[in-house]
Each structure stands twice: as C-alpha cells, then as structure tokens.
Short mmCIF file of C-alpha atoms and ligand atoms in Angstrom, two decimals:
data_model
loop_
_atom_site.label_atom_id
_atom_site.label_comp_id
_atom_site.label_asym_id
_atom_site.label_seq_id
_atom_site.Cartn_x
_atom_site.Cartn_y
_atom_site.Cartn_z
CA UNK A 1 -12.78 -40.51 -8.33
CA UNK A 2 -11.52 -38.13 -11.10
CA UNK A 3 -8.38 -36.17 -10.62
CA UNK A 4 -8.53 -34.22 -7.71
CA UNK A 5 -7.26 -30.46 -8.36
CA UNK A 6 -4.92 -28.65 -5.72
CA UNK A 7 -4.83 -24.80 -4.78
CA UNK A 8 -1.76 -23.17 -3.48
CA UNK A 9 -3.48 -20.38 -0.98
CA UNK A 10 -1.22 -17.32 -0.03
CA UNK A 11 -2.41 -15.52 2.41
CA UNK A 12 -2.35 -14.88 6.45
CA UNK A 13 -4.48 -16.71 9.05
CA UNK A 14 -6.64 -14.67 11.17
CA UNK A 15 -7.37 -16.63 13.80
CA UNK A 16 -10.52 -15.05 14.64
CA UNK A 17 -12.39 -12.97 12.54
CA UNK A 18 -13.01 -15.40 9.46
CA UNK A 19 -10.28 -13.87 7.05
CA UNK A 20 -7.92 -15.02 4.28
CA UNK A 21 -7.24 -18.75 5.21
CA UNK A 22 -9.62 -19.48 7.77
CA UNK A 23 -12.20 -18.54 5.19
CA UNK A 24 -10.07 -19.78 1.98
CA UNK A 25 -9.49 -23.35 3.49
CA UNK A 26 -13.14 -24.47 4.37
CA UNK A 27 -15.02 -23.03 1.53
CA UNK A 28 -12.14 -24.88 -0.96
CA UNK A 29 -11.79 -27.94 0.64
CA UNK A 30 -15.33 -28.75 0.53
CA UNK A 31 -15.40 -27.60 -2.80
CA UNK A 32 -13.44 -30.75 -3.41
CA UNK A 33 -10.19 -29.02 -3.94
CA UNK A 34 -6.75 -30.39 -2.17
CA UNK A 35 -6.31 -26.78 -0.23
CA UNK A 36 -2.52 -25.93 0.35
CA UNK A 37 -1.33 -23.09 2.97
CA UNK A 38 0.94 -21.11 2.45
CA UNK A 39 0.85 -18.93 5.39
CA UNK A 40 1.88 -15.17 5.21
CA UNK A 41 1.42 -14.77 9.05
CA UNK A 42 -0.86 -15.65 12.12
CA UNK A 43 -3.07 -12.97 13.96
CA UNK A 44 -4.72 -13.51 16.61
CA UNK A 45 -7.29 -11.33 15.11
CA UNK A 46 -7.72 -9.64 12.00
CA UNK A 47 -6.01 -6.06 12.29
CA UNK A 48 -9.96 -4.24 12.49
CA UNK A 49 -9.50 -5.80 16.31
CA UNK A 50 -7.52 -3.87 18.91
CA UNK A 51 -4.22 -5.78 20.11
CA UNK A 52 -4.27 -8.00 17.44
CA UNK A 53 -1.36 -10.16 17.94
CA UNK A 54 0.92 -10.80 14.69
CA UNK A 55 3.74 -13.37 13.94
CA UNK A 56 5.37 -12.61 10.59
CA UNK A 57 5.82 -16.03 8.72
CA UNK A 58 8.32 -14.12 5.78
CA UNK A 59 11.43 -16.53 6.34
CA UNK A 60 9.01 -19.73 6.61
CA UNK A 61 7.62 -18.88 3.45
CA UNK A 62 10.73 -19.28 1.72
CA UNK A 63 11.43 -22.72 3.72
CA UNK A 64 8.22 -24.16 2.70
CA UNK A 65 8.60 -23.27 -0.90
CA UNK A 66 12.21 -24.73 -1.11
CA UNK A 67 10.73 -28.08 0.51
CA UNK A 68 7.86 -28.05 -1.89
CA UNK A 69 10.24 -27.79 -4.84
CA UNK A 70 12.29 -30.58 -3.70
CA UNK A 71 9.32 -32.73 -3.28
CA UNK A 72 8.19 -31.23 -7.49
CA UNK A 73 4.76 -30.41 -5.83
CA UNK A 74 2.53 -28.98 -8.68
CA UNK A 75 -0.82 -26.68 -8.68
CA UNK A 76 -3.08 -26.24 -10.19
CA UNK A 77 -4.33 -22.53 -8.78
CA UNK A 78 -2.61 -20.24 -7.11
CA UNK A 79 -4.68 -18.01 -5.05
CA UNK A 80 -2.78 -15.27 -3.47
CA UNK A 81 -4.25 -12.73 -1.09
CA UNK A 82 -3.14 -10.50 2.06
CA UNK A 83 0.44 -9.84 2.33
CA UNK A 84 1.99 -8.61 4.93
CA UNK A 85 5.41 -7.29 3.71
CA UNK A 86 7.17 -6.40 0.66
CA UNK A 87 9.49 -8.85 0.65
CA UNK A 88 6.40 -11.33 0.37
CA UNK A 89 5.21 -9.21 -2.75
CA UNK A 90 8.61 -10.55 -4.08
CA UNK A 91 8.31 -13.83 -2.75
CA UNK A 92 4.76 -14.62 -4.57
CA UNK A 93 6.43 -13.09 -7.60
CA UNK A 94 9.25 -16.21 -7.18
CA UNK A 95 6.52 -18.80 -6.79
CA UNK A 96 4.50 -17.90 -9.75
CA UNK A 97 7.90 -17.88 -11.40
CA UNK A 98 8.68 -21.69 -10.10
CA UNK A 99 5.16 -23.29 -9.91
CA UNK A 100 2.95 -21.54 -12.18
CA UNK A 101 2.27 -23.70 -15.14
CA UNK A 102 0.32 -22.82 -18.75
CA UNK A 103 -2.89 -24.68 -17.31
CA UNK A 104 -2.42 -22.91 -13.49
CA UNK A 105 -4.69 -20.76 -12.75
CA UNK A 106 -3.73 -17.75 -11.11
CA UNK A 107 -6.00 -15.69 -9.04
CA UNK A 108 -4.80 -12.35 -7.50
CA UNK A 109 -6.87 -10.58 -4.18
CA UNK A 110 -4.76 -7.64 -4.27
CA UNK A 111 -5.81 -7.01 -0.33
CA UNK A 112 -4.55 -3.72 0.35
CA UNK A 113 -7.50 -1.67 1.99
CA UNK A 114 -11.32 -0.62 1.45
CA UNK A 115 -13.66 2.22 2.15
CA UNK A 116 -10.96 4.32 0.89
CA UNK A 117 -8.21 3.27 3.77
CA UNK A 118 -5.39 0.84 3.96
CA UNK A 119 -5.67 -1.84 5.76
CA UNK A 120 -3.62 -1.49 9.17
CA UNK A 121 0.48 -2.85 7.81
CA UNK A 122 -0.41 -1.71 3.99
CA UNK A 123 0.51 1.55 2.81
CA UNK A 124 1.17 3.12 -0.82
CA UNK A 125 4.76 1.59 -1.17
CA UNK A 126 2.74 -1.83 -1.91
CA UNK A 127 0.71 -0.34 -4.59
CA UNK A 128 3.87 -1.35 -7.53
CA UNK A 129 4.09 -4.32 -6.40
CA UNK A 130 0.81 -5.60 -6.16
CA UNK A 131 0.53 -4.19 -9.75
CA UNK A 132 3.38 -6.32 -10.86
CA UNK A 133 1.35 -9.51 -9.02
CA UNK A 134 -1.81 -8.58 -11.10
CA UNK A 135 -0.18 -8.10 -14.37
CA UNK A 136 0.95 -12.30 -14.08
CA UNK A 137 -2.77 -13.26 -13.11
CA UNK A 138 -5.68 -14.91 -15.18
CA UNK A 139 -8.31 -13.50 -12.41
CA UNK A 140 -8.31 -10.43 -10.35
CA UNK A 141 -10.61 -9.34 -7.68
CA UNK A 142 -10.11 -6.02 -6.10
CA UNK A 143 -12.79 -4.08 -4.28
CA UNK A 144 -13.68 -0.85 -4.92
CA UNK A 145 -10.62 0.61 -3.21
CA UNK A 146 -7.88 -1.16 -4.22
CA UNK A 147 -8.95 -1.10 -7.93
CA UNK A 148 -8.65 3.14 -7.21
CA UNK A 149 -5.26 2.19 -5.91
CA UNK A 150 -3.90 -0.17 -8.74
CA UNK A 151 -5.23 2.30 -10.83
CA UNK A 152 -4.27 5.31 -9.24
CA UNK A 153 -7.95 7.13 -9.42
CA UNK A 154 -8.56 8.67 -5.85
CA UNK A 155 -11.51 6.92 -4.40
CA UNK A 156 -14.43 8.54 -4.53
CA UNK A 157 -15.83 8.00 -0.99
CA UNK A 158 -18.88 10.54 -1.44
CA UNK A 159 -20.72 8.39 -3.85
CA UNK A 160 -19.66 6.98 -7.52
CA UNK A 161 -21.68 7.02 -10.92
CA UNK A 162 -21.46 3.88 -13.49
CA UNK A 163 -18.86 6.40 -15.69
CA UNK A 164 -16.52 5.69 -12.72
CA UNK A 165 -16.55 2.41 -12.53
CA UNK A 166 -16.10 1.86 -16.03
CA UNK A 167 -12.81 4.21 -16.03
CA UNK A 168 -11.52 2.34 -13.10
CA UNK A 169 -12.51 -0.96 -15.60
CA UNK A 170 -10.50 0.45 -18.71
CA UNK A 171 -7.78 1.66 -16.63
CA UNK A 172 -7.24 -1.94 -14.59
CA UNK A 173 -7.40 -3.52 -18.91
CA UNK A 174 -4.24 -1.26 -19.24
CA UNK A 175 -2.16 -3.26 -16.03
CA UNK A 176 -3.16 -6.71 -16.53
CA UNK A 177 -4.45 -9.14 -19.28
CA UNK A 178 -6.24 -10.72 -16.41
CA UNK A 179 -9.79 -11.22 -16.22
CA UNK A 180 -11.36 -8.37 -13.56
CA UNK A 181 -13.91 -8.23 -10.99
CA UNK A 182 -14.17 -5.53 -9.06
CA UNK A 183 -16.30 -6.25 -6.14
CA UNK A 184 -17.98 -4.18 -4.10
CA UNK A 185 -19.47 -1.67 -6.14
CA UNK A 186 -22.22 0.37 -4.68
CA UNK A 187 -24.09 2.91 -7.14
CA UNK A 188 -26.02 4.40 -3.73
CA UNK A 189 -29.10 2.54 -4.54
CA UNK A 190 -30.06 -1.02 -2.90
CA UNK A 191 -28.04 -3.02 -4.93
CA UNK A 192 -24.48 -4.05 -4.50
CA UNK A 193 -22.41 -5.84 -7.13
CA UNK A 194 -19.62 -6.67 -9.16
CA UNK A 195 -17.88 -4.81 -12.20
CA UNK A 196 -16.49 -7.55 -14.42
CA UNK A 197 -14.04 -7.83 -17.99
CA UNK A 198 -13.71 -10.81 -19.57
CA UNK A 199 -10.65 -10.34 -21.08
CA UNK A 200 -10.34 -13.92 -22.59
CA UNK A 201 -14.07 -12.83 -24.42
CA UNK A 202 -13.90 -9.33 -24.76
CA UNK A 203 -16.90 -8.25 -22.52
CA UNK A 204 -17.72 -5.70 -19.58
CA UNK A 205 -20.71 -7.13 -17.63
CA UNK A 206 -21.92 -5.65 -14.13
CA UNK A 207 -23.70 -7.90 -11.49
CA UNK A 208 -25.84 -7.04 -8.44
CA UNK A 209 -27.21 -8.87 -5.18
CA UNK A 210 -29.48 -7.03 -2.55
CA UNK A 211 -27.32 -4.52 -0.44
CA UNK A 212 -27.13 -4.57 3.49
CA UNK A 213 -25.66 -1.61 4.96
CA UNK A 214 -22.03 -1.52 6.14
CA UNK A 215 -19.18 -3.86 6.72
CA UNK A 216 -18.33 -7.19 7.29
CA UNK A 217 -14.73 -8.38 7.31
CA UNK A 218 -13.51 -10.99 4.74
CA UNK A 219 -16.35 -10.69 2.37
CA UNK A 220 -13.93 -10.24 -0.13
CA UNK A 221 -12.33 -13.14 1.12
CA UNK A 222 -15.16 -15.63 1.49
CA UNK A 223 -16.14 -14.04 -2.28
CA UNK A 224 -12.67 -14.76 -3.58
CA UNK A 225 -12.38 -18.29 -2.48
CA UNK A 226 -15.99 -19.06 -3.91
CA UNK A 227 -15.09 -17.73 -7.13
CA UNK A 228 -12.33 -19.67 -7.27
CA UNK A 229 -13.91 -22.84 -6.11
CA UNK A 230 -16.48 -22.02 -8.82
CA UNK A 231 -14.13 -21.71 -11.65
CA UNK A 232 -11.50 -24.54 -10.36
CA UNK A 233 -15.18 -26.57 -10.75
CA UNK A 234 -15.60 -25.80 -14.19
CA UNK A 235 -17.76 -23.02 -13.81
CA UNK A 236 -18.11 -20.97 -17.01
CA UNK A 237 -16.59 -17.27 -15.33
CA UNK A 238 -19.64 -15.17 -15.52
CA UNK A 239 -21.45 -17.78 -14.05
CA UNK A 240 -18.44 -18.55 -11.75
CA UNK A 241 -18.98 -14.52 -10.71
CA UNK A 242 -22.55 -14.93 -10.04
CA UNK A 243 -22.60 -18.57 -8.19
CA UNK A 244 -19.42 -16.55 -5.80
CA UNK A 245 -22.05 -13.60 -5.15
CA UNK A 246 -25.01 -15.55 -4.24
CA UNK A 247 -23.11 -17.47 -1.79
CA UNK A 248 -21.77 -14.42 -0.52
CA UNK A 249 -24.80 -12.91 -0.62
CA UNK A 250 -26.67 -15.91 1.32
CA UNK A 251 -23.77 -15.59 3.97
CA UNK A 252 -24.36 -11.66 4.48
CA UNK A 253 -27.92 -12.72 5.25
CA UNK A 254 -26.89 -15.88 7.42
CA UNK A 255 -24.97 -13.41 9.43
CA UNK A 256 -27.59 -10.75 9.98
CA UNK A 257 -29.80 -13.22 11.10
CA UNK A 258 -27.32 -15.18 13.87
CA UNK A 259 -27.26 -11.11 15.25
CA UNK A 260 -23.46 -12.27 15.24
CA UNK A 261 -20.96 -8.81 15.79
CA UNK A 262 -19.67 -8.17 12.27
CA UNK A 263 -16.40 -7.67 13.30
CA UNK A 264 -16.36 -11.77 13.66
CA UNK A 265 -16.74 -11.79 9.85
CA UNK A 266 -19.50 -13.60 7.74
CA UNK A 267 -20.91 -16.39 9.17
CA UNK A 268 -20.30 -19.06 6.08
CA UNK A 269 -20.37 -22.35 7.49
CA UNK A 270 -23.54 -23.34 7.51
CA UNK A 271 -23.86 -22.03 3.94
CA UNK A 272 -21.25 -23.76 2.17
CA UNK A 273 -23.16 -26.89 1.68
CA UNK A 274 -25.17 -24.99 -0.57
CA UNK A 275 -22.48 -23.53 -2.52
CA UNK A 276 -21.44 -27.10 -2.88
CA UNK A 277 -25.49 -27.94 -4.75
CA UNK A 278 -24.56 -24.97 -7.05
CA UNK A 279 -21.33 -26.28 -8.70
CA UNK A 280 -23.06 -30.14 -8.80
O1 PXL B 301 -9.69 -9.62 4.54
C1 PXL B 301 -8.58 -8.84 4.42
C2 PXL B 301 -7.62 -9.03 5.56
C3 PXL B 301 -6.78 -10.11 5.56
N1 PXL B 301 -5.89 -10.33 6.56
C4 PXL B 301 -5.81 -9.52 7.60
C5 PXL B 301 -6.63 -8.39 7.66
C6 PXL B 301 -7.56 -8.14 6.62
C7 PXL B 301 -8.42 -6.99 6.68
O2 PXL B 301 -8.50 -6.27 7.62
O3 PXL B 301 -6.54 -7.59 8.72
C8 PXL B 301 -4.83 -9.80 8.69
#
C-alpha cells in the first residue's frame, strides 16, 4: 500500500442534518484518507433545526491539540470549517502555526452564513478573523455570501451579473494568496456553479452543473470535503473543482429523488462510491 495521507478536519458535528464532520468524515475516509476530528462542538442538529442542542468543545480543542503534539502527530491537510467561537478562530490560527508544514495543504470553509444571513452563533465580529484564517490557506471555498462578507461587498440578494462575481474574485486575490472557489454562484438562469482563481497558475475559470431550486444544508460541506478528497488524490485543481461538483451535483439529484426533507441535508452515501471511480 503506498503512503496513506492524513487530514486534520476542524469543524462541529451535527448529529443530524449531514453537516461539517458527519459529511467530512465519510466522504474522506473512503477517499482513502486517514480522517482526523477535531471537533468544534456537537449539535444535536444543525442550527436550521429548532432546539438544536449545542455542547461547546472550545477547552477540548486545546487538550486534544496539546496531546497530539506530544505524540509529534503530522498532516498532511488541514481542513477547517464551522467555528463556533472566536476563541476557536484563534485556536485554528495556533494549529496552523504548530502543524502546518511546507507540503500541508490547507483548506479554509470560511462557514459563516448564506443567502445573505449568518448562520445562527456567527455574526460580523467573525468576519477579521476568518480573513486572517484565509490569508494562511492554499484553498478557499466560500459561497456566495461569505465571499460578500470576507470581502465586504453587500450581497446582492435580488439577483447578480458575471461583473459581480468577478469583483468579489479580484477583491478575495487582495486577502489571500490562496487558490478560490466560490461556490454557489447563481447567474438566475438554470445553471449553478463555481467562480474559481488559480492563484498558483494565474487563471479565473467559472464552472456550472444543472440548478435545482432552493436549499439543502451542507452542500458546501459535502462540496468541500470532495474537493479536498479530490486534490489530497492528486487531482489536478480545476479538475479537482469539477470531479467535487459532479459529485455534489449527483447527490442534489440522489436527494430529490429519495423525496428526503432537505433540512436532513444531501443524501451522499450511496453516491460516494462513485466519487471514489472518479479519482481511480
Ligand atoms: O454547513 C454549515 C454548518 C455547519 N455547522 C453547523 C451549522 C451549519 C449551517 O447551518 O448549523 C452547526
């Protein structure tokens, strides 16, 4: 077997709902990559679900971390995604800081909100530091809305034109020398896509899939973790980008068709062994 690569995944677990770990985990692992926790919190439910139950995992983080040090764990991807404080903003600022290496890759979901909200937690005293997180990653993959947040553009909720998108492109190039995708993007025709710079080749590129109206919760998660599976598997990035949409794409439709309530989040499962053909 050849070296087996391991991802350090920050983010909650939402028990039910399909979010941040519980989607991050699967989709890695049988991606063949060694897929670490590092829990921000449990919910019962993501926070879209009324009486969601919460336990903050802040002082465990810091625990964990010190035990992983001791032990001189290394990774080789750090994924970081929903946080649910600001003291864990400064806490995923440490572990870059102690574990990310010149060959880690370092992908930043800066979760904060979408359809022109915040999530329920998140307000605009994250917005710095989620900055900060994106200006030490290689990838980053904001939606629509929080790439109007890092960027400080009010969101245009009424409808958007390709001029916007590119601004909220050339004004994410000035906060990070990361590579961007901004997913999400939805020029009011069928199509739905991703707005991408290559930083590391110099190149703005957008991608579409077939749209389906409205929400499902942890798309960008089940996106995210693709991508990164994609790229961790040697995936050239635009191709990496596209392989992450399909599958996302294949797991909207999955969904739709199990007549599943889309609060319960994409229905991936079942497609992941086909995610798994496209990186072979
Ligand atoms: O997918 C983003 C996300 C992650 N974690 C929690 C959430 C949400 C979005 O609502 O509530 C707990």
């Amino acid at each position: 077997m050849k070296k087996q690569k391991k991802a350090a995944l920050i983010n909650d677990i939402s028990c039910i709902g399909r979010c941040s770990l519980t989607a991050a985990m699967p989709i890695l692992s049988a991606c063949g990559i060694e897929s670490v926790p590092v829990p921000t919190g449990i919910f019962s439910a993501h926070t879209e679900f009324d009486g969601f139950v919460k336990e903050d995992l802040t002082d465990k983080m810091e625990q964990f971390i010190d035990h992983w040090k001791s032990l001189g764990i290394r990774f080789d991807c750090i994924y970081s995604g929903y946080l649910a404080n600001r003291k864990q903003t400064e806490i995923v600022q440490r572990f870059l800081l102690d574990f990310k290496k010149s060959d880690t890759l370092c992908i930043v979901d800066p979760v904060m909100g979408d359809n022109g909200v915040f999530y329920k937690g998140i307000d605009d005293s994250f917005i710095a530091d989620m900055r900060f997180l994106c200006s030490a990653a290689d990838i980053i993959v904001p939606n629509v809305t929080e790439a109007c947040m890092l960027a400080d553009i009010e969101p245009e909720i009424d409808g958007y034109g390709m001029d916007f998108v590119k601004e909220l492109l050339v004004s994410l190039r000035n906060i990070t020398p990361a590579r961007i995708v901004i997913t999400g993007v939805d020029l009011g025709d069928d199509q739905i896509g991703c707005a991408v710079y290559d930083s590391l080749m110099g190149r703005a590129n957008m991608f579409f899939t077939p749209k389906t109206e409205g929400r499902f919760p942890g798309t960008g998660d089940v996106f995210a973790s693709a991508l990164t599976a994609a790229v961790m598997n040697g995936k050239d990035f635009a191709d990496a980008v596209q392989t992450a949409m399909g599958f996302t794409c294949k797991c909207v439709e999955a969904t739709l068709e199990a007549e599943t309530d889309r609060k319960y989040g994409l229905c991936f499962e079942p497609e992941i062994k086909n995610l798994i053909k496209s990186l072979e």
